[in-house]
Amino acid sequence: MGYVVTKYDEFTSSENVNKAILGLSIIRMFLYTLFFIFNFNQTFKEYKIGMAKSKKFYLKNARIFSFTSITLFSFMRIAMIGVFLYDKSIYNGSIWAALSIWGTLIQYLLWVSIAGYWMSLLYTFFISKDIVAKNTNAAWTTTYIITLVLIIWTILQTIFNFYFVDLMNLIYGPIQVVIICGIGGFYVINGYILVRGMKSHEMNGSKIEKLKETYKRIIRLSILLLLFVVLALLLYLIQYQILKLEDYDKENYIFYMIVCCLEFSQLFIIMYSLGGDSFKCYFIFSFKPIENANTSFKNYSTTISTSSTSSSTRNEIELKIND
């Protein structure tokens, strides 16, 4: 038991591989710096705009959660790469590993915040419309519980990483598989129910354009995010279960490069969706809110009319989604 900082002179024993790693690390740090700057700016704008409307707007706001998650994720990756360039260590038990663990947590929270939004949309539109607020609160309570569990697990991982490396090596992989499968299952189940409900609503003659737009966007985004989850799981299985690579094997860097590409692709797609199918908003350094038709993450209200079988009276139910 105990933690000792380990610093290496080179990344690997190959000079060419070392040059490639150094170049890619610098490019990666530069790109994450751009992500950090643009999303920090947007997070600040969203916060100022939200605070003007409600002091507790952030409690059920998927937009602010998503922008904050991307900002923190980018910051953790910048710190992780900086430490890596200094001590050249990617082993469990290193500071690099701890920063990687917390970066992964923030990535999970990004996925969970999006899923939380979908759950609130599902409950609000397609399940028990007479208790909208209760169902929406239940969706976000579930999101907070999952978030708390992930944070507790990450704290335990950090302790194991520094003081119980053997235990870390033993349990890290299997539990990550469980988490990834759990989040993937969360997407599949809630996404399927939501899409089926939206499709049924459309087939029943609804002409709500915003709902149709949301249906198309969620289909597209859910497929892409689920693909990222599946690829992350496959990469882990190939790297550690099939090839059984150890920490010191230089082949690991190939997988890290692939994971890096997946991370960048995911961030681009989510930012594009948050920006209303555009990146223009990220280049506007002001407090002007995003003007777009993106209903996947945007606040809007819809009025749905329902007919009672025992009465000719039509009841108007106004549904508001505070994402």
XYZ file of C-alpha atoms in Angstrom, residues 8-300:
293
model
C 9.826 7.581 -17.551
C 12.343 9.033 -19.988
C 10.532 7.850 -23.141
C 7.029 6.795 -24.128
C 8.259 3.532 -25.701
C 11.532 1.972 -26.814
C 10.894 3.012 -30.443
C 12.047 6.488 -31.492
C 9.583 6.678 -34.407
C 6.676 5.656 -32.196
C 7.751 8.252 -29.624
C 7.694 11.007 -32.257
C 4.248 9.928 -33.444
C 2.911 9.855 -29.875
C 4.332 13.306 -29.147
C 2.860 14.813 -32.320
C -0.575 13.270 -31.808
C -0.612 14.306 -28.141
C 0.095 17.932 -29.041
C -2.642 17.917 -31.709
C -5.037 16.296 -29.268
C -4.281 18.877 -26.573
C -4.824 21.702 -29.065
C -8.217 20.335 -30.154
C -9.366 19.794 -26.577
C -8.321 23.362 -25.782
C -10.630 24.580 -28.557
C -13.459 22.411 -27.220
C -12.854 23.822 -23.748
C -12.873 27.471 -24.884
C -15.988 27.202 -27.057
C -18.007 25.187 -24.540
C -16.912 27.261 -21.548
C -18.155 30.317 -23.429
C -21.455 28.606 -24.237
C -21.871 27.273 -20.684
C -21.438 30.787 -19.310
C -23.990 32.153 -21.793
C -26.519 29.427 -20.969
C -26.033 30.020 -17.245
C -26.574 33.786 -17.502
C -29.635 33.334 -19.703
C -31.078 30.642 -17.430
C -30.492 32.618 -14.239
C -32.472 35.502 -15.713
C -35.473 33.159 -15.960
C -35.154 31.035 -12.820
C -32.685 30.698 -9.952
C -32.951 26.894 -10.082
C -33.123 26.493 -13.848
C -30.070 24.215 -13.892
C -31.719 21.458 -11.839
C -33.586 20.093 -14.880
C -31.717 21.567 -17.795
C -30.054 19.089 -20.141
C -28.447 21.888 -22.160
C -26.501 23.346 -19.240
C -25.543 19.844 -18.061
C -24.303 18.909 -21.523
C -22.277 22.080 -22.075
C -20.811 21.851 -18.572
C -19.925 18.185 -19.084
C -18.155 18.862 -22.384
C -16.253 21.773 -20.804
C -15.100 19.703 -17.815
C -14.354 16.685 -19.986
C -12.128 18.784 -22.252
C -10.350 20.268 -19.224
C -9.684 16.811 -17.740
C -8.330 15.550 -21.054
C -6.010 18.574 -21.340
C -4.698 17.905 -17.826
C -4.355 14.190 -18.584
C -2.326 14.812 -21.746
C -0.160 17.358 -19.913
C 0.671 14.832 -17.193
C 1.299 12.177 -19.836
C 3.799 14.405 -21.662
C 5.578 14.997 -18.345
C 5.864 11.516 -16.818
C 5.198 9.443 -19.981
C 3.172 6.931 -17.994
C -0.158 5.390 -18.978
C -0.173 2.705 -16.300
C -2.787 2.072 -13.648
C -1.504 3.653 -10.462
C -0.362 6.817 -12.221
C -1.734 10.364 -12.073
C -2.566 9.951 -15.775
C -4.834 7.013 -14.920
C -6.621 9.015 -12.204
C -7.292 11.910 -14.580
C -8.456 9.446 -17.222
C -10.888 7.927 -14.716
C -12.436 11.301 -13.886
C -12.583 12.269 -17.545
C -14.451 9.047 -18.270
C -16.885 9.848 -15.448
C -17.697 13.210 -17.025
C -18.228 11.492 -20.371
C -20.685 9.114 -18.703
C -22.480 12.072 -17.104
C -22.846 13.651 -20.539
C -24.558 10.506 -21.792
C -26.739 10.315 -18.673
C -27.865 13.956 -18.944
C -29.020 13.367 -22.519
C -30.822 10.185 -21.482
C -32.408 12.120 -18.601
C -33.787 14.630 -21.076
C -35.239 11.832 -23.199
C -36.873 10.299 -20.120
C -38.486 13.616 -19.180
C -39.729 13.970 -22.753
C -41.065 10.416 -22.678
C -42.919 10.865 -19.395
C -44.244 14.299 -20.310
C -45.670 13.431 -23.717
C -46.568 9.783 -23.667
C -47.147 8.578 -20.111
C -49.850 9.855 -17.758
C -50.290 13.435 -18.949
C -52.353 14.313 -15.851
C -49.295 14.247 -13.592
C -46.693 15.800 -15.850
C -44.631 17.468 -13.120
C -44.426 14.284 -11.045
C -43.220 12.187 -13.969
C -40.676 14.784 -15.089
C -39.312 15.004 -11.548
C -39.064 11.215 -11.444
C -37.026 11.243 -14.656
C -34.543 13.752 -13.290
C -34.414 12.044 -9.884
C -33.365 8.855 -11.681
C -30.709 10.835 -13.531
C -29.361 12.267 -10.270
C -29.260 8.830 -8.630
C -27.288 7.378 -11.545
C -24.961 10.393 -11.388
C -24.374 9.891 -7.648
C -23.612 6.184 -8.106
C -21.113 6.962 -10.883
C -19.386 9.622 -8.750
C -19.074 7.254 -5.769
C -17.649 4.557 -8.043
C -15.164 7.030 -9.514
C -13.973 8.056 -6.038
C -13.432 4.382 -5.186
C -11.571 3.861 -8.469
C -9.282 6.779 -7.659
C -8.449 5.320 -4.233
C -7.826 1.888 -5.764
C -5.680 3.454 -8.483
C -3.277 5.033 -5.994
C -3.275 2.518 -3.142
C -4.680 -0.828 -4.355
C -3.483 -1.174 -7.937
C -3.841 -4.969 -8.034
C -7.476 -4.681 -6.974
C -7.928 -1.912 -9.536
C -6.564 -4.145 -12.299
C -8.893 -6.937 -11.204
C -12.224 -5.113 -10.999
C -11.877 -2.090 -13.287
C -12.565 -3.870 -16.582
C -15.606 -5.932 -15.560
C -17.300 -3.003 -13.826
C -16.657 -0.718 -16.809
C -18.358 -3.305 -19.009
C -21.342 -3.344 -16.645
C -21.531 0.479 -16.687
C -21.259 0.718 -20.475
C -23.858 -2.028 -20.973
C -26.097 -0.365 -18.382
C -25.937 3.018 -20.094
C -26.392 1.352 -23.479
C -29.411 -0.535 -22.185
C -30.741 2.696 -20.702
C -30.563 4.266 -24.156
C -32.116 1.290 -25.923
C -35.074 0.883 -23.570
C -35.976 4.542 -23.098
C -35.094 5.469 -26.668
C -37.235 2.657 -28.070
C -40.241 3.561 -25.910
C -39.853 7.253 -26.726
C -39.503 6.693 -30.470
C -42.447 4.286 -30.509
C -44.559 6.809 -28.613
C -43.578 9.625 -30.957
C -44.224 7.513 -34.028
C -47.614 6.435 -32.695
C -48.458 10.043 -31.884
C -47.568 11.021 -35.442
C -49.544 8.137 -36.925
C -52.569 9.141 -34.857
C -52.828 12.312 -36.907
C -50.810 14.754 -34.846
C -49.561 17.735 -36.851
C -47.194 19.061 -34.195
C -44.178 20.035 -36.271
C -41.843 20.403 -33.312
C -42.672 16.887 -32.199
C -41.848 15.557 -35.666
C -38.539 17.413 -35.645
C -37.741 16.021 -32.213
C -38.584 12.509 -33.411
C -36.108 12.725 -36.296
C -33.364 14.307 -34.202
C -33.645 11.810 -31.365
C -33.571 8.901 -33.815
C -30.387 10.241 -35.369
C -28.670 11.162 -32.109
C -29.648 7.969 -30.270
C -28.289 5.762 -33.062
C -24.976 7.625 -33.099
C -24.555 7.655 -29.315
C -25.505 3.994 -29.042
C -22.924 3.262 -31.736
C -20.270 5.025 -29.646
C -21.235 2.953 -26.601
C -21.019 -0.302 -28.577
C -17.661 0.640 -30.131
C -16.242 1.573 -26.712
C -17.257 -1.840 -25.399
C -15.807 -3.661 -28.420
C -12.497 -1.798 -28.112
C -12.200 -2.805 -24.474
C -12.969 -6.458 -25.227
C -10.458 -6.582 -28.095
C -7.714 -4.741 -26.205
C -7.883 -6.557 -22.876
C -9.881 -9.756 -23.329
C -8.825 -10.932 -26.798
C -5.336 -9.462 -27.294
C -4.716 -9.310 -23.516
C -2.431 -6.287 -23.841
C -0.486 -5.177 -20.774
C 0.085 -1.554 -19.747
C 3.599 -1.460 -21.212
C 2.644 -2.814 -24.674
C 3.046 -0.092 -27.289
C 0.098 -1.520 -29.239
C -2.082 0.161 -26.604
C -1.423 3.490 -28.282
C -3.301 2.328 -31.379
C -6.401 1.796 -29.264
C -5.930 5.131 -27.508
C -5.832 6.836 -30.901
C -9.081 5.121 -31.936
C -10.727 6.096 -28.643
C -9.533 9.665 -29.195
C -11.228 9.744 -32.615
C -14.436 8.411 -31.066
C -14.335 11.072 -28.359
C -13.871 13.900 -30.844
C -16.623 12.543 -33.103
C -19.005 12.277 -30.162
C -18.297 15.842 -29.011
C -18.741 17.228 -32.525
C -22.094 15.476 -32.947
C -23.466 16.544 -29.565
C -22.270 20.145 -29.993
C -23.795 20.218 -33.472
C -27.126 19.023 -32.081
C -27.021 21.437 -29.136
C -26.253 24.288 -31.526
C -29.340 23.630 -33.632
C -27.568 21.696 -36.392
C -24.938 24.418 -36.551
C -21.626 25.451 -34.986
C -22.234 29.198 -35.448
C -23.348 29.818 -31.867
C -19.976 28.723 -30.507
C -18.219 31.549 -32.318
C -20.494 34.226 -30.839
C -18.882 35.483 -27.649
C -21.910 37.244 -26.182
C -24.902 36.535 -23.967
C -27.273 36.176 -26.890
C -29.273 32.930 -26.631
C -29.150 30.376 -29.389
C -31.866 30.941 -31.954
C -32.616 27.641 -33.622
C -35.202 25.045 -34.331
C -33.448 22.375 -32.333
C -36.146 20.782 -30.267
C -33.939 17.945 -29.095
C -32.586 20.137 -26.296
C -34.613 23.341 -26.516
C -37.294 24.623 -24.128
C -40.678 24.707 -25.724
